[in-house]
Short mmCIF file of C-alpha atoms in Angstrom, two decimals:
data_model
loop_
_atom_site.label_atom_id
_atom_site.label_comp_id
_atom_site.label_asym_id
_atom_site.label_seq_id
_atom_site.Cartn_x
_atom_site.Cartn_y
_atom_site.Cartn_z
CA MET A 1 27.83 4.31 24.92
CA ASN A 2 29.39 0.83 24.98
CA SER A 3 33.19 1.45 25.18
CA GLU A 4 33.91 -2.25 24.31
CA ILE A 5 32.62 -1.76 20.74
CA LYS A 6 34.91 0.03 18.36
CA TRP A 7 33.36 2.56 16.04
CA PHE A 8 34.73 4.00 12.83
CA GLU A 9 33.85 6.72 10.29
CA ARG A 10 34.68 6.91 6.59
CA PRO A 11 33.09 8.41 3.45
CA LEU A 12 30.47 6.16 1.85
CA GLY A 13 32.47 5.92 -1.32
CA GLU A 14 35.37 4.26 0.51
CA VAL A 15 33.24 1.56 2.11
CA THR A 16 31.05 0.65 -0.92
CA CYS A 17 31.30 -0.66 -4.42
CA ASN A 18 29.22 1.39 -6.91
CA HIS A 19 27.42 -0.40 -9.74
CA ASP A 20 25.77 2.63 -11.48
CA GLY A 21 27.60 1.83 -14.69
CA LYS A 22 25.41 -1.26 -15.18
CA ARG A 23 22.05 0.47 -14.93
CA LYS A 24 19.96 1.19 -18.02
CA PRO A 25 16.72 3.10 -18.39
CA VAL A 26 14.00 1.80 -20.74
CA LYS A 27 11.10 3.98 -21.88
CA GLU A 28 7.71 2.69 -20.73
CA SER A 29 6.62 2.33 -24.35
CA GLU A 30 9.59 0.05 -25.04
CA ARG A 31 9.33 -2.19 -21.96
CA LYS A 32 8.21 -5.78 -22.45
CA LYS A 33 6.18 -7.16 -19.54
CA GLY A 34 7.82 -9.94 -17.58
CA PRO A 35 8.50 -11.29 -14.09
CA TYR A 36 11.50 -9.06 -13.09
CA PRO A 37 11.12 -5.92 -11.01
CA TYR A 38 12.06 -2.65 -12.72
CA TYR A 39 13.28 -0.19 -10.07
CA GLY A 40 13.30 3.57 -9.99
CA ALA A 41 14.12 6.19 -7.32
CA SER A 42 11.40 5.11 -4.88
CA GLY A 43 11.03 1.39 -5.54
CA ILE A 44 9.42 -0.90 -8.14
CA VAL A 45 7.78 1.00 -10.95
CA ASP A 46 7.14 -1.82 -13.40
CA TYR A 47 7.93 -5.48 -14.24
CA VAL A 48 9.93 -6.43 -17.33
CA ASP A 49 11.14 -9.48 -19.25
CA GLY A 50 14.87 -9.08 -18.49
CA TYR A 51 17.24 -8.20 -15.67
CA LEU A 52 20.53 -6.37 -15.21
CA PHE A 53 21.42 -7.51 -11.65
CA ASP A 54 21.21 -10.83 -9.81
CA GLY A 55 21.95 -10.65 -6.12
CA ARG A 56 21.45 -8.47 -3.09
CA TYR A 57 22.03 -4.77 -3.60
CA LEU A 58 21.23 -1.44 -1.97
CA LEU A 59 19.38 1.11 -4.11
CA ILE A 60 19.57 4.81 -3.23
CA ALA A 61 17.42 7.47 -4.74
CA GLU A 62 19.34 9.79 -7.12
CA ASP A 63 16.66 12.38 -7.69
CA GLY A 64 13.13 13.30 -6.83
CA GLU A 65 11.25 15.42 -4.26
CA ASN A 66 11.27 12.43 -1.90
CA LEU A 67 14.96 13.12 -1.19
CA ARG A 68 13.72 16.20 0.67
CA THR A 69 10.34 15.10 2.04
CA ARG A 70 11.28 11.46 2.75
CA GLN A 71 7.76 10.29 2.48
CA THR A 72 9.16 6.92 1.57
CA PRO A 73 12.69 5.52 2.33
CA ILE A 74 15.46 6.96 0.10
CA ALA A 75 17.37 3.63 0.36
CA PHE A 76 15.90 0.17 -0.05
CA MET A 77 17.14 -3.35 -0.66
CA ALA A 78 16.72 -5.20 -3.96
CA ASP A 79 17.15 -8.96 -3.92
CA GLY A 80 17.23 -11.47 -6.75
CA LYS A 81 17.04 -10.63 -10.46
CA PHE A 82 15.95 -7.13 -11.28
CA TRP A 83 16.42 -4.11 -13.60
CA VAL A 84 17.27 -0.51 -12.50
CA ASN A 85 16.79 2.72 -14.38
CA ASN A 86 19.05 5.77 -13.98
CA HIS A 87 17.14 7.34 -11.10
CA ALA A 88 18.66 5.09 -8.39
CA HIS A 89 22.27 4.49 -7.41
CA ILE A 90 23.28 0.83 -6.88
CA VAL A 91 25.83 -0.07 -4.19
CA THR A 92 27.06 -2.93 -2.12
CA GLY A 93 29.11 -2.79 1.04
CA LYS A 94 32.75 -3.76 1.17
CA GLU A 95 33.98 -6.22 3.79
CA GLU A 96 34.11 -3.84 6.71
CA VAL A 97 30.56 -2.46 6.17
CA THR A 98 27.70 -4.75 5.24
CA THR A 99 25.15 -3.74 2.61
CA GLU A 100 22.37 -4.34 5.14
CA TYR A 101 24.00 -2.01 7.74
CA LEU A 102 24.28 0.69 5.05
CA HIS A 103 20.58 0.23 4.35
CA TYR A 104 19.67 1.13 7.94
CA PHE A 105 22.25 3.87 8.23
CA LEU A 106 20.95 5.73 5.21
CA GLN A 107 17.40 5.53 6.56
CA HIS A 108 18.58 7.77 9.41
CA ALA A 109 21.32 9.77 7.70
CA ASP A 110 20.89 13.50 7.05
CA VAL A 111 21.58 13.97 3.34
CA GLN A 112 20.12 17.46 2.87
CA SER A 113 23.53 19.18 2.61
CA TYR A 114 24.57 16.77 -0.14
CA LEU A 115 21.57 17.53 -2.41
CA THR A 116 21.75 19.81 -5.44
CA GLY A 117 19.01 21.29 -7.63
CA ALA A 118 16.71 24.15 -6.56
CA VAL A 119 13.61 22.67 -8.33
CA MET A 120 14.29 18.92 -8.43
CA PRO A 121 16.55 17.55 -5.66
CA LYS A 122 19.41 15.44 -6.90
CA LEU A 123 21.99 13.29 -5.09
CA THR A 124 24.92 12.88 -7.47
CA GLN A 125 27.21 9.90 -7.22
CA GLY A 126 30.05 12.31 -6.17
CA ASN A 127 28.01 13.71 -3.30
CA LEU A 128 26.74 10.30 -2.33
CA ASN A 129 30.27 9.04 -1.97
CA ARG A 130 31.07 12.00 0.38
CA ILE A 131 28.40 11.14 2.95
CA PRO A 132 30.23 10.10 6.20
CA VAL A 133 29.24 6.61 7.40
CA ARG A 134 29.67 5.79 11.06
CA TYR A 135 29.87 2.09 11.71
CA PRO A 136 30.98 -0.47 14.35
CA GLU A 137 33.05 -3.61 13.92
CA PRO A 138 31.45 -6.18 11.54
CA ASP A 139 30.14 -8.62 14.18
CA TYR A 140 28.32 -5.87 15.99
CA GLN A 141 26.88 -4.56 12.69
CA LYS A 142 25.31 -7.99 12.18
CA GLN A 143 23.72 -7.84 15.63
CA ILE A 144 22.20 -4.41 14.94
CA VAL A 145 20.88 -5.58 11.58
CA GLN A 146 19.47 -8.73 13.14
CA ILE A 147 17.46 -6.71 15.63
CA LEU A 148 16.08 -4.25 13.10
CA SER A 149 15.46 -6.75 10.31
CA SER A 150 13.52 -9.01 12.63
CA LEU A 151 11.09 -6.19 13.19
CA ASP A 152 11.01 -5.38 9.47
CA ARG A 153 10.29 -9.00 8.61
CA LYS A 154 7.19 -8.96 10.84
CA ILE A 155 5.96 -5.83 9.11
CA ASP A 156 6.67 -7.41 5.69
CA LEU A 157 4.81 -10.56 6.69
CA ASN A 158 1.79 -8.54 7.79
CA ARG A 159 1.83 -6.64 4.48
CA HIS A 160 1.96 -9.88 2.49
CA ILE A 161 -0.88 -11.34 4.48
CA ASN A 162 -2.96 -8.22 3.86
CA GLN A 163 -2.23 -8.35 0.17
CA THR A 164 -3.43 -11.96 0.11
CA LEU A 165 -6.63 -11.11 2.07
CA GLU A 166 -7.36 -8.22 -0.24
CA ALA A 167 -6.72 -10.38 -3.38
CA MET A 168 -9.24 -12.93 -2.02
CA ALA A 169 -11.88 -10.25 -1.40
CA GLN A 170 -11.42 -8.87 -4.86
CA ALA A 171 -11.54 -12.28 -6.43
CA ILE A 172 -14.92 -12.96 -4.77
CA PHE A 173 -16.20 -9.53 -5.95
CA LYS A 174 -15.10 -10.28 -9.47
CA SER A 175 -16.77 -13.68 -9.47
CA TRP A 176 -20.06 -12.36 -8.09
CA PHE A 177 -20.37 -8.90 -9.69
CA VAL A 178 -18.18 -8.88 -12.79
CA ASP A 179 -18.16 -12.42 -14.12
CA PHE A 180 -21.59 -13.23 -12.67
CA ALA A 181 -20.38 -16.81 -11.98
CA PRO A 182 -23.27 -17.87 -9.65
CA VAL A 183 -25.87 -16.48 -12.14
CA LYS A 184 -24.29 -18.24 -15.07
CA ALA A 185 -24.01 -21.46 -13.05
CA LYS A 186 -27.78 -21.28 -12.39
CA ILE A 187 -28.53 -20.65 -16.05
CA ALA A 188 -26.35 -23.61 -17.16
CA ALA A 189 -28.00 -25.90 -14.51
CA ILE A 190 -31.48 -25.02 -15.72
CA GLU A 191 -30.49 -25.76 -19.33
CA GLN A 192 -29.19 -29.17 -18.20
CA GLY A 193 -32.12 -29.96 -16.00
CA GLU A 194 -30.11 -29.70 -12.75
CA ASP A 195 -30.74 -27.90 -9.51
CA PRO A 196 -29.82 -24.22 -10.04
CA LEU A 197 -29.48 -23.41 -6.33
CA ARG A 198 -27.00 -26.24 -5.91
CA ALA A 199 -25.04 -25.05 -8.96
CA ALA A 200 -24.81 -21.54 -7.52
CA MET A 201 -23.65 -22.98 -4.18
CA ARG A 202 -20.83 -24.84 -6.01
CA ALA A 203 -19.88 -21.66 -7.88
CA ILE A 204 -19.75 -19.54 -4.75
CA SER A 205 -17.85 -22.00 -2.53
CA GLY A 206 -15.73 -23.89 -5.07
CA LYS A 207 -16.85 -27.12 -3.41
CA THR A 208 -18.12 -30.29 -4.98
CA ASP A 209 -21.58 -31.74 -4.22
CA ALA A 210 -19.96 -34.27 -1.88
CA GLU A 211 -18.09 -31.50 -0.06
CA LEU A 212 -21.32 -29.50 0.22
CA ASP A 213 -23.04 -32.48 1.84
CA GLN A 214 -20.23 -32.63 4.43
CA MET A 215 -20.59 -28.98 5.48
CA PRO A 216 -21.91 -28.14 8.95
CA ARG A 217 -25.68 -27.50 8.61
CA GLU A 218 -25.39 -23.87 9.70
CA HIS A 219 -22.72 -23.08 7.10
CA HIS A 220 -24.65 -25.04 4.44
CA ASP A 221 -27.80 -23.04 5.11
CA GLN A 222 -25.91 -19.75 5.01
CA LEU A 223 -24.40 -20.65 1.70
CA ALA A 224 -27.81 -21.69 0.32
CA ALA A 225 -29.29 -18.38 1.48
CA THR A 226 -26.57 -16.44 -0.33
CA ALA A 227 -26.94 -18.50 -3.51
CA ALA A 228 -30.70 -17.90 -3.48
CA LEU A 229 -29.99 -14.14 -3.81
CA PHE A 230 -28.56 -14.53 -7.33
CA PRO A 231 -30.98 -14.40 -10.32
CA ASP A 232 -31.17 -17.25 -12.79
CA ALA A 233 -31.33 -15.15 -15.96
CA MET A 234 -29.52 -12.24 -17.72
CA GLU A 235 -30.92 -9.14 -19.43
CA GLU A 236 -29.55 -6.31 -21.62
CA SER A 237 -28.44 -3.00 -20.16
CA GLU A 238 -26.41 0.00 -21.15
CA LEU A 239 -23.34 -1.82 -19.86
CA GLY A 240 -24.12 -5.00 -21.70
CA GLU A 241 -25.70 -8.15 -20.26
CA ILE A 242 -26.30 -8.04 -16.49
CA PRO A 243 -28.16 -10.33 -14.15
CA LYS A 244 -31.93 -9.92 -14.33
CA GLY A 245 -33.33 -7.52 -11.78
CA TRP A 246 -30.05 -5.72 -11.24
CA LYS A 247 -29.68 -2.21 -12.51
CA VAL A 248 -27.12 0.24 -13.87
CA GLY A 249 -26.64 3.16 -11.54
CA SER A 250 -23.94 5.51 -10.38
CA VAL A 251 -21.35 5.55 -7.59
CA ASP A 252 -23.52 8.20 -6.02
CA ASP A 253 -26.39 5.70 -5.72
CA LEU A 254 -24.26 3.58 -3.42
CA CYS A 255 -23.44 6.45 -1.00
CA ILE A 256 -25.15 8.55 1.66
CA SER A 257 -22.73 11.35 0.69
CA ILE A 258 -19.78 12.15 -1.41
CA THR A 259 -17.94 15.31 -0.37
CA SER A 260 -14.49 16.83 -0.91
CA GLY A 261 -11.88 17.67 1.67
CA GLY A 262 -10.09 20.96 2.27
CA THR A 263 -6.86 22.50 3.43
CA PRO A 264 -6.96 24.91 6.38
CA ALA A 265 -4.83 28.01 5.89
CA ARG A 266 -1.18 27.18 6.61
CA LYS A 267 -0.49 30.68 7.87
CA ASN A 268 -2.97 30.24 10.70
CA ALA A 269 -1.05 28.46 13.44
CA GLU A 270 -4.27 27.90 15.39
CA TYR A 271 -5.37 25.44 12.70
CA TRP A 272 -2.27 23.24 12.92
CA GLU A 273 -0.49 23.52 16.28
CA ASN A 274 -1.34 20.70 18.65
CA GLY A 275 -3.97 19.38 16.25
CA ALA A 276 -5.47 16.02 17.17
CA ILE A 277 -7.65 15.36 14.10
CA PRO A 278 -6.03 13.18 11.42
CA TRP A 279 -5.65 15.12 8.13
CA PHE A 280 -4.70 12.94 5.17
CA LYS A 281 -3.00 13.72 1.87
CA THR A 282 -3.52 11.63 -1.20
CA GLY A 283 0.01 10.21 -1.04
CA GLU A 284 -1.05 8.47 2.17
CA LEU A 285 -3.85 6.57 0.47
CA LEU A 286 -2.51 3.07 -0.21
CA ASP A 287 -5.76 1.08 -0.73
CA GLY A 288 -5.82 -0.12 2.82
CA PRO A 289 -7.00 0.97 6.30
CA LEU A 290 -5.93 4.47 7.36
CA MET A 291 -4.48 4.42 10.84
CA ASP A 292 -3.14 7.87 11.33
CA SER A 293 -1.93 10.79 9.27
CA GLU A 294 1.37 12.68 8.89
CA GLU A 295 -0.32 15.94 9.79
CA HIS A 296 -3.16 16.85 12.15
CA ILE A 297 -5.57 19.80 12.38
CA THR A 298 -7.56 21.35 15.21
CA GLU A 299 -11.30 21.78 15.79
CA SER A 300 -10.98 25.46 14.85
CA ALA A 301 -9.50 24.34 11.45
CA LEU A 302 -12.69 22.48 10.70
CA LYS A 303 -14.82 25.53 11.53
CA GLY A 304 -12.61 27.97 9.60
CA SER A 305 -12.04 26.00 6.41
CA SER A 306 -13.65 23.68 3.90
CA ALA A 307 -12.12 20.63 5.61
CA LYS A 308 -14.73 18.11 6.77
CA LEU A 309 -14.69 15.61 9.57
CA TRP A 310 -15.72 12.17 8.20
CA PRO A 311 -16.64 9.21 10.44
CA ALA A 312 -14.76 5.93 10.64
CA GLY A 313 -15.61 3.74 7.65
CA THR A 314 -15.50 6.61 5.22
CA ILE A 315 -13.57 5.77 2.02
CA LEU A 316 -11.16 8.50 0.94
CA PHE A 317 -10.62 8.50 -2.84
CA ALA A 318 -7.87 10.47 -4.60
CA LEU A 319 -9.18 12.78 -7.30
CA TYR A 320 -6.05 14.68 -8.31
CA ALA A 321 -2.46 14.26 -9.40
CA SER A 322 -0.95 11.26 -11.20
CA PRO A 323 0.06 8.73 -9.94
CA THR A 324 -2.18 8.97 -6.86
CA VAL A 325 -5.46 9.49 -8.67
CA GLY A 326 -7.73 6.50 -8.01
CA ARG A 327 -5.98 5.41 -4.82
CA LEU A 328 -8.17 5.00 -1.77
CA GLY A 329 -8.05 4.35 1.96
CA VAL A 330 -10.63 3.51 4.59
CA LEU A 331 -10.74 5.59 7.78
CA THR A 332 -10.43 3.50 10.95
CA CYS A 333 -11.28 6.60 13.05
CA SER A 334 -12.81 9.95 12.24
CA GLY A 335 -10.63 12.16 10.08
CA ALA A 336 -10.26 14.71 7.32
CA SER A 337 -8.31 15.18 4.07
CA ASN A 338 -7.09 17.79 1.69
CA GLN A 339 -9.19 18.88 -1.30
CA ALA A 340 -7.46 16.36 -3.53
CA ALA A 341 -9.58 13.56 -2.10
CA ALA A 342 -13.26 12.85 -1.77
CA GLY A 343 -14.89 11.18 1.20
CA LEU A 344 -17.48 8.51 0.34
CA VAL A 345 -19.93 7.29 3.08
CA ALA A 346 -21.55 4.04 2.02
CA LYS A 347 -25.27 3.36 2.31
CA GLN A 348 -25.91 0.67 4.90
CA GLN A 349 -27.51 -1.77 2.51
CA TYR A 350 -24.29 -1.85 0.40
CA GLY A 351 -21.62 -1.54 3.05
CA VAL A 352 -18.01 -0.29 3.03
CA PRO A 353 -16.50 -3.60 1.75
CA PHE A 354 -18.81 -3.64 -1.28
CA LEU A 355 -18.27 0.12 -2.09
CA LYS A 356 -14.52 -0.23 -1.71
CA ARG A 357 -14.28 -3.03 -4.33
CA VAL A 358 -16.67 -1.13 -6.67
CA LEU A 359 -14.25 1.74 -6.61
CA LEU A 360 -11.17 -0.51 -7.09
CA CYS A 361 -12.91 -2.11 -10.06
CA ALA A 362 -13.76 1.28 -11.49
CA ARG A 363 -10.28 2.77 -10.93
CA GLU A 364 -8.76 1.98 -14.32
CA LYS A 365 -11.59 3.69 -16.22
CA LEU A 366 -11.40 6.71 -13.91
CA GLN A 367 -7.61 6.85 -14.30
CA ASN A 368 -7.97 6.81 -18.08
CA ILE A 369 -10.36 9.82 -17.78
CA ALA A 370 -7.70 11.55 -15.57
CA VAL A 371 -4.91 10.85 -18.02
CA GLY A 372 -6.92 12.59 -20.71
CA ALA A 373 -7.43 15.73 -18.62
CA ALA A 374 -5.06 18.65 -18.70
CA GLN A 375 -4.17 18.35 -15.01
CA GLN A 376 -4.40 14.55 -14.92
CA ASN A 377 -7.30 14.54 -12.46
CA ILE A 378 -11.01 13.84 -12.17
CA ASN A 379 -13.58 15.81 -10.20
CA GLN A 380 -16.24 14.93 -7.70
CA GLY A 381 -18.94 15.09 -10.44
CA ILE A 382 -17.19 12.52 -12.61
CA LEU A 383 -16.81 10.19 -9.59
CA LYS A 384 -20.43 10.58 -8.54
CA SER A 385 -21.82 9.96 -12.01
CA HIS A 386 -19.55 7.01 -12.91
CA ARG A 387 -21.83 4.18 -14.14
CA VAL A 388 -21.68 0.90 -12.22
CA ILE A 389 -23.69 -2.30 -12.00
CA VAL A 390 -25.85 -2.27 -8.84
CA PRO A 391 -27.06 -5.65 -7.46
CA SER A 392 -29.85 -6.00 -4.92
CA GLY A 393 -29.11 -4.45 -1.55
CA GLU A 394 -29.48 -7.93 0.06
CA LEU A 395 -26.72 -9.39 -2.14
CA ALA A 396 -24.36 -6.43 -1.60
CA THR A 397 -24.94 -6.77 2.13
CA ALA A 398 -24.18 -10.48 1.88
CA TYR A 399 -20.89 -9.71 0.15
CA SER A 400 -19.94 -7.14 2.72
CA LYS A 401 -20.65 -9.61 5.55
CA HIS A 402 -18.81 -12.36 3.70
CA VAL A 403 -15.51 -10.39 3.52
CA ALA A 404 -15.90 -8.37 6.70
CA THR A 405 -13.72 -10.73 8.73
CA ALA A 406 -10.85 -10.47 6.21
CA ASP A 407 -11.19 -6.68 6.24
CA GLU A 408 -11.13 -6.55 9.99
CA GLN A 409 -7.99 -8.77 9.97
CA GLN A 410 -6.36 -6.33 7.52
CA THR A 411 -7.03 -3.50 9.97
CA GLN A 412 -5.66 -5.44 12.92
CA LEU A 413 -2.44 -6.34 11.09
CA ALA A 414 -2.04 -2.75 9.95
CA HIS A 415 -2.38 -1.65 13.58
CA GLN A 416 0.16 -4.22 14.60
CA SER A 417 2.66 -3.10 11.93
CA ARG A 418 2.23 0.53 13.00
CA THR A 419 3.01 -0.45 16.59
CA ILE A 420 6.10 -2.37 15.50
CA ALA A 421 7.26 0.59 13.42
CA GLU A 422 6.78 2.86 16.44
CA ILE A 423 9.17 0.56 18.37
CA ARG A 424 11.68 0.27 15.53
CA ASP A 425 11.94 3.93 14.44
CA PRO A 426 13.34 5.35 17.73
CA LEU A 427 15.58 2.29 18.16
CA LEU A 428 17.33 2.76 14.81
CA PRO A 429 19.23 6.03 15.53
CA LYS A 430 20.09 4.98 19.05
CA LEU A 431 21.57 1.67 17.91
CA LEU A 432 23.44 3.35 15.11
CA SER A 433 24.88 5.97 17.46
CA GLY A 434 25.81 3.48 20.14
CA GLU A 435 23.46 5.11 22.66
CA LEU A 436 21.73 1.76 23.00
CA ARG A 437 23.49 -1.62 23.02
CA VAL A 438 22.00 -4.72 21.38
CA PRO A 439 21.96 -6.71 24.67
CA ASP A 440 19.78 -4.05 26.25
CA ILE A 441 16.95 -4.44 23.68
CA GLU A 442 17.04 -8.06 22.50
CA HIS A 443 13.97 -8.78 24.61
CA ILE A 444 11.94 -6.40 22.45
CA THR A 445 12.14 -8.57 19.32
CA GLU A 446 11.29 -11.61 21.38
CA GLU A 447 8.07 -9.94 22.65
CA VAL A 448 7.11 -8.82 19.14
#
């Protein structure tokens, strides 16, 4: 421990200003949509047309099972204009302890003994104020925060890039397979006596004729080949007008297999101890690549239970329990899941990228079915039989190839963020305890 740095300890209530009196819950039915985040116990739950706070605050969960399980952080920063309901405490640090330092301190702090409620854990304001906070002098707090926040910023940047990449992939899917923009461009061109292929190329690329002429020949020919795959007419179907030659099918038509996961018996230690096979729960499905799971099972667990080992590229789709129903994830290595998820293996002619966006596009309808059910879930049969528009295999393959690079980049950035988190997480308690000094680890952030 660095003897030159002075450390102090005081109850949280003595080193913070509490702003709970300003918070105000609003029923979902009474909220008006707007640009301002509406926070609850675990983060943003909606966006509304007004705000209660303007500035930089620390929000701390007041209730919820997450206070025990800590699947997500119990304390998080809110910056700018926002609204808070009555499920999160709002505090700022006083002069001797910064708000940012408190944020990191509470990520590591053991709060179990301060929770009440046998069924639903609760952290009252009184108990929150009793939590002892250990902190160094202000200048050293800033150095600790600088180290940890630099790692967090890189993770945030990767997340934002991945969100942008996914938005682009979904926008292309919508243009091709929902709005039928290239098909409609061909139809309009034929009516006007123009070249339909050229019109589809413009619709796909967003380029003008002059810009198309300036494209490298290889890229131009690839674009033309893709445009040629789109029909130049529409026809009626059970789902309304669709491009001629396409069909209405089911999610099952796009898959080699759709099977459910399973949970090995918890009482059998042989199934869980020293397991190396990733075993995912639906709460871990966040619509992106799946790196690794919180829990792992053994080979004997696969043999002795209904759990299945799916290959990399399998899409896990949550069937049960609001709000996770409809969420998905793509395995980056072989893995398994509990029975609340289904594993979908895409047919080669459609590809994982195409199937993933079909499911994302179908999610709202499937969620509406789940909301109407007694247990707020769907089953494997409902998922398999869900009606979707199915283009030619050649066009679906073209889409999957078109967005494959962006999907691969999402996976690479997710891997990088996981590596950074693995560096940050053990550093946090050691910095906050004084076991490690900032000068000893400054090189780490430079390398990252």
